[in-house]
Short mmCIF file of C-alpha atoms in Angstrom, two decimals:
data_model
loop_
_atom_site.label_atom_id
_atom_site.label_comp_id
_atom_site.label_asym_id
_atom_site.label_seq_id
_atom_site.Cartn_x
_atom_site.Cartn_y
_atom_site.Cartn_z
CA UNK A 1 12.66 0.31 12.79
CA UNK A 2 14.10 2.35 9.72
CA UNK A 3 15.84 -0.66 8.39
CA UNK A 4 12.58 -2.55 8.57
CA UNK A 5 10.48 -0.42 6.77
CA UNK A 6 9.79 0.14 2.84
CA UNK A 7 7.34 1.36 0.19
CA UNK A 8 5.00 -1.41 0.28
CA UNK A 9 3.55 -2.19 -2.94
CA UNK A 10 1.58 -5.53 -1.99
CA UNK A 11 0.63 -7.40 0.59
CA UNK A 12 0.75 -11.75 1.31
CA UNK A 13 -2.76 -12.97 3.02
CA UNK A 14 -1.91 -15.94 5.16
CA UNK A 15 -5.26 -16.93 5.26
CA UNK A 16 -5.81 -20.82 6.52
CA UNK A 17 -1.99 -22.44 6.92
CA UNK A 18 -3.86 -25.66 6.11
CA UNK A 19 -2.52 -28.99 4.05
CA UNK A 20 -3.12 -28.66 0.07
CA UNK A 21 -5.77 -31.24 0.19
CA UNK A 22 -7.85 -29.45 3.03
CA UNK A 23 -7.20 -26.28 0.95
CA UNK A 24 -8.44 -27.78 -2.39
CA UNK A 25 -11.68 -29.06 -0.09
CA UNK A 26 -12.25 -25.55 0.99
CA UNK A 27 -11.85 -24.24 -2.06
CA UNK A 28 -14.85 -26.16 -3.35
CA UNK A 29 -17.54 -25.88 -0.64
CA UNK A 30 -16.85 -22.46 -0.81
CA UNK A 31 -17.22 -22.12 -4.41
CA UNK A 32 -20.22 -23.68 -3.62
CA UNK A 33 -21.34 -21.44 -1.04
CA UNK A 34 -20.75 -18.50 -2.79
CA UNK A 35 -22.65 -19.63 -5.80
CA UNK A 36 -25.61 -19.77 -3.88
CA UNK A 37 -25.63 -16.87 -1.98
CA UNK A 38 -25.34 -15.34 -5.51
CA UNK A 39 -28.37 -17.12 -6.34
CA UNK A 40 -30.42 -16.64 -2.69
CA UNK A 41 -29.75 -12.88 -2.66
CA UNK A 42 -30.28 -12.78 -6.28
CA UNK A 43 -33.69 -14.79 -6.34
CA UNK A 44 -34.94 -12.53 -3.50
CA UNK A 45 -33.74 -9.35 -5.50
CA UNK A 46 -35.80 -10.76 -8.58
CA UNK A 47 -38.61 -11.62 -6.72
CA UNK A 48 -39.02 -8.23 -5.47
CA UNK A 49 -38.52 -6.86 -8.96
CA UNK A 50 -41.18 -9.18 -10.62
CA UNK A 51 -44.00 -9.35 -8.25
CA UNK A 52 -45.84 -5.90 -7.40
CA UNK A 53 -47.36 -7.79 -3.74
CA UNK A 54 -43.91 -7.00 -2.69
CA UNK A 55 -43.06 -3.49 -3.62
CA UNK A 56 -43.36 -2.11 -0.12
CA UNK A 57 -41.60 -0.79 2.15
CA UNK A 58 -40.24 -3.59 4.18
CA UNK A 59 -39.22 -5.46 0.60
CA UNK A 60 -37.18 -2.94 -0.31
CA UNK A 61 -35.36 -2.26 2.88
CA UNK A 62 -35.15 -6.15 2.15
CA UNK A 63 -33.77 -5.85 -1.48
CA UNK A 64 -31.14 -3.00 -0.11
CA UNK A 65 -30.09 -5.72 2.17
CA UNK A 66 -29.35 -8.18 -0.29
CA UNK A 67 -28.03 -5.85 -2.73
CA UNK A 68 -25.32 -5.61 0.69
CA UNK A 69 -24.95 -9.66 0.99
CA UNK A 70 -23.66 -9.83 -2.53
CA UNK A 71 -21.04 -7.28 -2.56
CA UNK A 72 -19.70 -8.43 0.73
CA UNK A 73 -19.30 -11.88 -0.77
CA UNK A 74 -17.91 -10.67 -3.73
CA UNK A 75 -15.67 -8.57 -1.55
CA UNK A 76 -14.05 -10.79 0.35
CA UNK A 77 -14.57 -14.48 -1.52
CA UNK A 78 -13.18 -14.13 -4.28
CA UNK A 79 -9.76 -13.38 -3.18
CA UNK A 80 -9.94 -16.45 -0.54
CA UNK A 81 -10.14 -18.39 -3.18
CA UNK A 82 -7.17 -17.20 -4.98
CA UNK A 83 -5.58 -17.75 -2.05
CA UNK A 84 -6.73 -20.90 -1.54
CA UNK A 85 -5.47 -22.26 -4.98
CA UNK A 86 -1.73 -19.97 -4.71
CA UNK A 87 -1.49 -18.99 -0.96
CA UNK A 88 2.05 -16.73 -2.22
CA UNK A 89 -0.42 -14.60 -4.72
CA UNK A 90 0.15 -11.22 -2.99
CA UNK A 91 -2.21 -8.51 -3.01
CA UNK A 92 -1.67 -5.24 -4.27
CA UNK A 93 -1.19 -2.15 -1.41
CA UNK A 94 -4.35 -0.09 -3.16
CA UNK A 95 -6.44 -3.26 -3.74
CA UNK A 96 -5.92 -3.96 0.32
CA UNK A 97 -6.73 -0.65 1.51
CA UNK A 98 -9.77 -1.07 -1.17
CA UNK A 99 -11.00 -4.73 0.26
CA UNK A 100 -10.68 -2.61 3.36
CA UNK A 101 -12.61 -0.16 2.47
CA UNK A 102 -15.69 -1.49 1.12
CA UNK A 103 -15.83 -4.23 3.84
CA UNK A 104 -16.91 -1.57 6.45
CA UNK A 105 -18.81 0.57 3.96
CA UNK A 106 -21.02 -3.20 3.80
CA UNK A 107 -20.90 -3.41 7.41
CA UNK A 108 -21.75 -0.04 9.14
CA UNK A 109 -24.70 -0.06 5.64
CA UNK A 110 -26.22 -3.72 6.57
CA UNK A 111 -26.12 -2.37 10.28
CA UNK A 112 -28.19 0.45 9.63
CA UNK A 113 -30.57 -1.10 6.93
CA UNK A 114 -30.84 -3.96 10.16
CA UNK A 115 -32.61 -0.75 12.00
CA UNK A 116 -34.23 0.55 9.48
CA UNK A 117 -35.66 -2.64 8.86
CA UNK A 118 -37.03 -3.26 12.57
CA UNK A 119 -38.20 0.49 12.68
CA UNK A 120 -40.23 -0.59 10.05
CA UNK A 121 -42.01 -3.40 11.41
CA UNK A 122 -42.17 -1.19 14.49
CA UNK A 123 -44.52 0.94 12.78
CA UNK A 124 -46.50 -1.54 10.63
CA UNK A 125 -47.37 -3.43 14.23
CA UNK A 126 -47.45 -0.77 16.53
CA UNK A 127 -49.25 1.85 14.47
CA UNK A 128 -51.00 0.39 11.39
CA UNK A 129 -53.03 3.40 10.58
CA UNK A 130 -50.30 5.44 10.02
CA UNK A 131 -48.10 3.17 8.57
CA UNK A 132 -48.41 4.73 5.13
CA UNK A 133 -48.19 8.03 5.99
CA UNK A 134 -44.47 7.49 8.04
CA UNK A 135 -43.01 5.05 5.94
CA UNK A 136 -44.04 6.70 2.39
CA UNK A 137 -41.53 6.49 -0.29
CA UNK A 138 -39.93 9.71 0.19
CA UNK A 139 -38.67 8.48 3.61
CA UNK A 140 -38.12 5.13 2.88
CA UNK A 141 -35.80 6.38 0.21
CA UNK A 142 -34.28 8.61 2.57
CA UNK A 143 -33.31 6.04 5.23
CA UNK A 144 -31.85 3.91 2.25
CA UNK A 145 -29.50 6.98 1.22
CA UNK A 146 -28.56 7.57 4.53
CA UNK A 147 -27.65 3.99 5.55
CA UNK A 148 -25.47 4.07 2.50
CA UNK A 149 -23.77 7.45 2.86
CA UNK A 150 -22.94 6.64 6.44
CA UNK A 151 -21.03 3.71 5.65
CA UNK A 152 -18.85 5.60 3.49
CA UNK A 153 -18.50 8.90 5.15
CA UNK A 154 -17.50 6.39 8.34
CA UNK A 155 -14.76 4.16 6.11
CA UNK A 156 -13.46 7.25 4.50
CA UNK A 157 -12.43 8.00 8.21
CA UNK A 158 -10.66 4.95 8.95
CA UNK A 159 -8.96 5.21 5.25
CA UNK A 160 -7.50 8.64 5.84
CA UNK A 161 -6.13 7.13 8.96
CA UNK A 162 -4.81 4.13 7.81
CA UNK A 163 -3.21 6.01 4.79
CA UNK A 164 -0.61 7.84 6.52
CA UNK A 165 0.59 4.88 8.40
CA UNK A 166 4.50 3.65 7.23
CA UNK A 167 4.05 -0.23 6.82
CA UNK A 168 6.75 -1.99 7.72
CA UNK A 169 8.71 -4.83 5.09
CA UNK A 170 7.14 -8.06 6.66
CA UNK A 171 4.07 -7.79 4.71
CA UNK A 172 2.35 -10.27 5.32
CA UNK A 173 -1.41 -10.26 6.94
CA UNK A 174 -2.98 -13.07 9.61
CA UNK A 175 -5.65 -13.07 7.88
CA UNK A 176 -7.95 -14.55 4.63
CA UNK A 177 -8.45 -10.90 3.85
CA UNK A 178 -7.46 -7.10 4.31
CA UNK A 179 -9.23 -6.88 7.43
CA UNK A 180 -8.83 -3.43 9.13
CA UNK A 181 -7.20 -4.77 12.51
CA UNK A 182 -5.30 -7.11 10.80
CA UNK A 183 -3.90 -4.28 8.45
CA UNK A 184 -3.12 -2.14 11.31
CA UNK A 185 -0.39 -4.68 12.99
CA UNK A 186 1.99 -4.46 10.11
CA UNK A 187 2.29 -0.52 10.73
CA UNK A 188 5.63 0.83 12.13
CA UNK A 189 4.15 3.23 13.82
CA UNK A 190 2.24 4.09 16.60
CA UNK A 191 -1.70 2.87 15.60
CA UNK A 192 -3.53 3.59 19.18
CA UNK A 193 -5.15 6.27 17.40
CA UNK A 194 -6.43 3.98 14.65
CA UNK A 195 -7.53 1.43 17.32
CA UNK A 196 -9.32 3.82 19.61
CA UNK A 197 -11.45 4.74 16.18
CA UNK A 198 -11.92 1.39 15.44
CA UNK A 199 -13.37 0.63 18.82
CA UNK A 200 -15.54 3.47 19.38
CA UNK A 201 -16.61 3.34 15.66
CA UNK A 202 -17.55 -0.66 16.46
CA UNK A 203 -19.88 0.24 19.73
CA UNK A 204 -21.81 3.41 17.62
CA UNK A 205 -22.26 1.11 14.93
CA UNK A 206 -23.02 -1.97 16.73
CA UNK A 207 -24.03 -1.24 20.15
CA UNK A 208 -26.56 2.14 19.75
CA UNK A 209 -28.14 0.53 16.78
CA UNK A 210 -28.76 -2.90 18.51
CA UNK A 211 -29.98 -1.20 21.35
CA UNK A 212 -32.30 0.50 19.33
CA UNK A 213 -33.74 -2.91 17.59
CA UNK A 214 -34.61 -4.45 20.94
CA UNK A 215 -36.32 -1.59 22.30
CA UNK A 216 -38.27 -1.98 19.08
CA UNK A 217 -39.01 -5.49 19.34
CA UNK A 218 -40.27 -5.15 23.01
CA UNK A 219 -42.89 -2.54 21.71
CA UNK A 220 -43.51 -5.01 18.90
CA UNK A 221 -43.92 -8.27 21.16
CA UNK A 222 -46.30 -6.15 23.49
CA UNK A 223 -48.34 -5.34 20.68
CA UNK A 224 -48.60 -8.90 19.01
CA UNK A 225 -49.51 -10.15 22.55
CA UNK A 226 -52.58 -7.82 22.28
CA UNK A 227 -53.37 -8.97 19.01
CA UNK A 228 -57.38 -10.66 19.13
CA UNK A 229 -56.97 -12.62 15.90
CA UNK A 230 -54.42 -15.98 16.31
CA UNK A 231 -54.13 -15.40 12.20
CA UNK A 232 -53.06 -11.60 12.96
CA UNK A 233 -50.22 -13.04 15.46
CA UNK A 234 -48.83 -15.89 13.20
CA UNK A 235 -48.56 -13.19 10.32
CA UNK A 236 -46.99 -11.03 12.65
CA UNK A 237 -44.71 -13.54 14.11
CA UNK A 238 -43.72 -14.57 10.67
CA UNK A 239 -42.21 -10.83 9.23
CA UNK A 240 -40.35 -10.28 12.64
CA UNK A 241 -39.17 -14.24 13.19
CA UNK A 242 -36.79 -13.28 9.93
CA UNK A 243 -35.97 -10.44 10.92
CA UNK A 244 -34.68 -11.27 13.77
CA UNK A 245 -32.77 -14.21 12.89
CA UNK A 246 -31.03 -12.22 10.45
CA UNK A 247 -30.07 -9.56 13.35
CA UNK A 248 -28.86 -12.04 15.62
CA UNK A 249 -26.29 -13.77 13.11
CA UNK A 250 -25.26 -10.22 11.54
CA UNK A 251 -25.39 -8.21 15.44
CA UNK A 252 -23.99 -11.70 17.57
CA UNK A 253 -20.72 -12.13 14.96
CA UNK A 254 -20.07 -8.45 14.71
CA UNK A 255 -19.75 -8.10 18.78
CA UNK A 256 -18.09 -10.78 19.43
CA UNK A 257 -15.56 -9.61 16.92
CA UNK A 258 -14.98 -6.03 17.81
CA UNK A 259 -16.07 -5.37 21.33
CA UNK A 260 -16.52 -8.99 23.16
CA UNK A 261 -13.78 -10.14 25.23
CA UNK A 262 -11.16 -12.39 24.13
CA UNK A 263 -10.46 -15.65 25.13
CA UNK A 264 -7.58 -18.48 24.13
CA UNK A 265 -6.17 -17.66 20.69
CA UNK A 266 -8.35 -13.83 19.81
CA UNK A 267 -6.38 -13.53 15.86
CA UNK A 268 -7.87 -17.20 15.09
CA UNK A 269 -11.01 -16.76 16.89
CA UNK A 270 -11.57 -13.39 14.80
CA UNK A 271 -10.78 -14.76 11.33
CA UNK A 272 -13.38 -17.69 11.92
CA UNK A 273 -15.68 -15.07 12.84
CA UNK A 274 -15.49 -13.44 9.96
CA UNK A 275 -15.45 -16.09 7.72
CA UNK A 276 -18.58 -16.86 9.40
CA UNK A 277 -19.99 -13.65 8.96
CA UNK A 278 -18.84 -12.38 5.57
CA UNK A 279 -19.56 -16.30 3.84
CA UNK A 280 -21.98 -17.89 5.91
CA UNK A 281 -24.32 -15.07 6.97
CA UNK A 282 -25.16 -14.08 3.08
CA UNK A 283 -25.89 -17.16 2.63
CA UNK A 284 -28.06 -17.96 5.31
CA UNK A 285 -29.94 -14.32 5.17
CA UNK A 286 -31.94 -15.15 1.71
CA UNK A 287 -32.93 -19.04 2.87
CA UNK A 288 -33.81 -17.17 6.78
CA UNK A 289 -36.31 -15.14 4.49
CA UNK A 290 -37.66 -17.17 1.75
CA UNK A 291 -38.18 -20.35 4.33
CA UNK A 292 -39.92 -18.41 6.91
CA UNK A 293 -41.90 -15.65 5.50
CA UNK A 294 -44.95 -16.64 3.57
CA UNK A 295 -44.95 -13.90 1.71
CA UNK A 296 -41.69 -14.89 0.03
CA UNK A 297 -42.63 -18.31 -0.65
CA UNK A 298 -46.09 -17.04 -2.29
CA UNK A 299 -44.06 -14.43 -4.94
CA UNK A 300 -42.43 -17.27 -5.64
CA UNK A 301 -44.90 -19.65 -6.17
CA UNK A 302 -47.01 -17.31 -8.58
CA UNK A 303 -43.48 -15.82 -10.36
CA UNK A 304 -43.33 -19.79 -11.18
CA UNK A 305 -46.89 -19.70 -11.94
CA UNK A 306 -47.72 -22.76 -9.43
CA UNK A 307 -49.74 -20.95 -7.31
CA UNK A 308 -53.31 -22.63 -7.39
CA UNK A 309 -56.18 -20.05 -7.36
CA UNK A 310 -58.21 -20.18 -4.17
#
């Protein structure tokens, strides 16, 4: 094991062993897609910012949330591409452990906001009278800082861990980015520790917090169900339908990767995954919320100035 190991300097991302036109095909749609979820997360962040209708509480848990979709893209996208174009562009040792980094700093934040979120419709539904006094700014503002601090205090942890680690000379990751797990196989030593963290950081990140968003929900539904007004339900329907489509791409993806079983071939399996969740889910999140909340659609209808006066 001595011989084999070095002072790594960079790393090789395999990525997608795919033919060079495939590759320049990828390259494009995801160009594409990573254009627009520039411009989806961008147009709801504007939104909020231009029209006052939406600065409350819920739209800025929302605009936190998109403020997440765009850094993970630009995280993680960016250097697919590269590799798309020059699969033998390595990646340098601190910019890895710094892809690594801020990818779970993202994740364990846009899990948390993802509560926060359905805490807040939670008390808007359940207990409209007080909704202004629990959800003022102060603690809105509050739940914001924390969901961010979290995330960092929790991938500071799994930095100092992975820092230590000797990294053996075959450098190169399974992978279309510095993925944690991923990282962790090239170490020459022994990484149960690391794994053991990863997993039981995965399930308190993933597995309390989702638990906690259905328990919401089923106080929510029971309280839509004794809603008089069929107006009152639609409206109701409408805020939580997003939200919840939004938790069940981010929430579904994220368990599947990290504590679901494995089946067939897991390493492929896991980079699809991702690529699903750190490409496709940004993108999807902004269209999930401008196509199915009214709301969104009227801001930007009157930001346009098409909105027709009743």
């Amino acid at each position: 094991m001595g011989d084999n190991m070095t002072s790594i300097t960079e790393f090789t991302l395999m990525g997608f062993p795919l033919g060079l036109r495939v590759q320049l095909l990828l390259f494009g749609l995801f160009s594409l897609f990573f254009v627009f979820t520039l411009l989806g997360n961008g147009l709801i962040l504007g939104l909020i910012s231009l029209d006052s209708r939406l600065h409350t509480p819920m739209y800025f848990f929302l605009s936190h949330l998109a403020i997440v979709d765009i850094a993970y893209a630009c995280n993680t996208v960016p250097q697919m591409l590269v590799n798309l174009l020059n699969p033998d562009k390595p990646i340098s040792f601190a910019g890895c452990l710094t892809q690594t980094f801020l990818f779970l700093t993202f994740a364990v934040t846009e899990c948390l906001l993802l509560v926060v979120m359905s805490y807040d419709r939670y008390v808007a539904i359940c207990h409209p009278l007080r909704y202004s006094v629990v959800m003022s700014w102060g603690v809105c503002v509050t739940l914001v800082l924390t969901s961010w601090t979290t995330g960092v205090l929790l991938s500071l942890i799994h930095l100092m861990l992975l820092l230590p680690l000797p990294f053996c000379r075959f450098q190169k990751i399974n992978h279309f980015f510095c993925e944690i797990m991923a990282v962790l196989k090239l170490a020459c030593a022994d990484r149960h520790i690391n794994e053991i963290v990863v997993l039981a950081g995965a399930v308190s990140v993933l597995v309390g917090p989702l638990s906690s968003i259905v328990i919401s929900y089923m106080c929510i539904l029971s309280a839509i169900l004794r809603i008089q007004s069929g107006e009152g339900q639609r409206k109701a329907f409408s805020t939580c339908s997003s939200h919840l489509c939004v938790v069940g791409l981010f929430y579904g993806t994220a368990i599947i990767m990290y504590v679901g079983p494995r089946y067939g071939n897991p390493k492929e399996q896991k980079k699809y995954l991702l690529l699903f969740h750190s490409l496709f889910n940004p993108m999807l999140n902004p269209l999930i919320y401008s196509l199915r909340n009214l709301e969104v659609k009227n801001a930007l209808k009157r930001v346009l100035g098409t909105e027709r006066d009743l």
